[in-house]
C-alpha cells in the first residue's frame, strides 16, 4: 500500500553485489507505469538497468487502499503477477537467469506497506534493498 513506486527484487543471494537482480517496479513514474528490469548492482551502489517489460498501470497503487495481487514463480523461471479477482496476469516474464531465491520488498520515494504470506526462514535483513527493505527467503515445498 502506497501511492507509487512499489519495488520487488529477486536475487541469488542475500547480498547481491556485483551480480544481477530482477526488479519489478509497480506503478512508478507518478503511478503510471510498471516495469520489469534486469539490474546489475555493484558494491559502490551504482547499477545498470536493462528493461525487460513495460506495462501501463495508471492509478494501480493508492496510499490508502491495498493493491492485492498474486505473484507466482514457476520452476521454469516464469513469473506472473495477477490482480485479485482476475484470471489473466497483467505482467508476465521469464527466461531470466535470476531465480528468486531471495525476495526483497522496497520503497523508492514514498512510504510503502507490504502484506505477504511467504514464511520467513531467518530474521529479515535489508542487504538487498537498503534500510527500507524486508528480505525474505521463501521455501518452496518439494513436489511429490
mmCIF file of N, CA, C and O in Angstrom, residues 2 5 8 13 15 22 45 49 53 72 74 86 106 115 119 127 139-140 142:
data_model
loop_
_atom_site.group_PDB
_atom_site.id
_atom_site.type_symbol
_atom_site.label_atom_id
_atom_site.label_comp_id
_atom_site.label_asym_id
_atom_site.label_seq_id
_atom_site.Cartn_x
_atom_site.Cartn_y
_atom_site.Cartn_z
ATOM 1 N N UNK A 2 0.678 2.095 -0.926
ATOM 2 C CA UNK A 2 1.459 3.311 -1.094
ATOM 3 C C UNK A 2 1.019 3.970 -2.386
ATOM 4 O O UNK A 2 0.387 3.337 -3.229
ATOM 5 N N UNK A 5 5.440 3.591 -6.820
ATOM 6 C CA UNK A 5 6.793 3.025 -6.728
ATOM 7 C C UNK A 5 6.978 1.931 -5.689
ATOM 8 O O UNK A 5 7.819 2.024 -4.801
ATOM 9 N N UNK A 8 9.996 -4.660 -5.983
ATOM 10 C CA UNK A 8 10.239 -6.030 -5.532
ATOM 11 C C UNK A 8 11.465 -6.520 -6.280
ATOM 12 O O UNK A 8 11.538 -6.391 -7.498
ATOM 13 N N UNK A 13 21.370 -14.212 -3.960
ATOM 14 C CA UNK A 13 21.988 -14.242 -2.637
ATOM 15 C C UNK A 13 21.450 -13.114 -1.767
ATOM 16 O O UNK A 13 20.788 -12.201 -2.239
ATOM 17 N N UNK A 15 23.241 -10.837 -0.291
ATOM 18 C CA UNK A 15 23.981 -9.606 -0.586
ATOM 19 C C UNK A 15 24.360 -9.598 -2.061
ATOM 20 O O UNK A 15 25.482 -9.939 -2.425
ATOM 21 N N UNK A 22 16.614 -9.163 -10.502
ATOM 22 C CA UNK A 22 15.439 -8.784 -11.290
ATOM 23 C C UNK A 22 14.622 -7.857 -10.407
ATOM 24 O O UNK A 22 14.347 -8.173 -9.245
ATOM 25 N N UNK A 45 27.193 0.927 -4.983
ATOM 26 C CA UNK A 45 25.785 1.333 -5.086
ATOM 27 C C UNK A 45 25.427 1.950 -6.438
ATOM 28 O O UNK A 45 24.420 2.620 -6.562
ATOM 29 N N UNK A 49 20.561 -0.825 -15.591
ATOM 30 C CA UNK A 49 19.265 -1.459 -15.793
ATOM 31 C C UNK A 49 19.083 -1.854 -17.246
ATOM 32 O O UNK A 49 19.446 -1.111 -18.149
ATOM 33 N N UNK A 53 10.349 -5.581 -19.518
ATOM 34 C CA UNK A 53 8.927 -5.426 -19.828
ATOM 35 C C UNK A 53 8.438 -4.101 -19.271
ATOM 36 O O UNK A 53 8.901 -3.637 -18.229
ATOM 37 N N UNK A 72 3.388 -15.272 -8.773
ATOM 38 C CA UNK A 72 3.693 -16.695 -8.898
ATOM 39 C C UNK A 72 5.029 -16.867 -9.605
ATOM 40 O O UNK A 72 5.315 -16.179 -10.580
ATOM 41 N N UNK A 74 7.351 -19.944 -11.248
ATOM 42 C CA UNK A 74 7.277 -21.326 -11.690
ATOM 43 C C UNK A 74 8.665 -21.930 -11.837
ATOM 44 O O UNK A 74 9.663 -21.206 -11.892
ATOM 45 N N UNK A 86 -8.941 -11.401 -10.938
ATOM 46 C CA UNK A 86 -8.727 -11.508 -12.381
ATOM 47 C C UNK A 86 -8.039 -12.833 -12.663
ATOM 48 O O UNK A 86 -7.327 -13.371 -11.819
ATOM 49 N N UNK A 106 10.703 -3.178 -1.349
ATOM 50 C CA UNK A 106 11.342 -1.882 -1.130
ATOM 51 C C UNK A 106 10.385 -0.744 -1.423
ATOM 52 O O UNK A 106 9.333 -0.928 -2.005
ATOM 53 N N UNK A 115 1.987 -6.480 2.545
ATOM 54 C CA UNK A 115 1.414 -7.615 3.253
ATOM 55 C C UNK A 115 1.744 -8.838 2.413
ATOM 56 O O UNK A 115 1.538 -8.825 1.210
ATOM 57 N N UNK A 119 6.423 -17.410 4.380
ATOM 58 C CA UNK A 119 7.059 -17.517 5.705
ATOM 59 C C UNK A 119 8.533 -17.119 5.672
ATOM 60 O O UNK A 119 9.227 -17.386 4.696
ATOM 61 N N UNK A 127 19.869 -6.047 3.304
ATOM 62 C CA UNK A 127 21.033 -6.012 2.432
ATOM 63 C C UNK A 127 20.677 -5.729 0.984
ATOM 64 O O UNK A 127 21.330 -4.950 0.318
ATOM 65 N N UNK A 139 10.762 -20.857 1.274
ATOM 66 C CA UNK A 139 10.977 -22.248 0.952
ATOM 67 C C UNK A 139 9.845 -22.723 0.052
ATOM 68 O O UNK A 139 8.677 -22.479 0.341
ATOM 69 N N UNK A 140 10.194 -23.378 -1.036
ATOM 70 C CA UNK A 140 9.192 -23.973 -1.908
ATOM 71 C C UNK A 140 9.149 -25.448 -1.582
ATOM 72 O O UNK A 140 10.166 -26.136 -1.696
ATOM 73 N N UNK A 142 8.885 -29.394 -1.770
ATOM 74 C CA UNK A 142 9.184 -30.296 -2.881
ATOM 75 C C UNK A 142 7.902 -30.888 -3.452
ATOM 76 O O UNK A 142 6.928 -31.112 -2.728
#
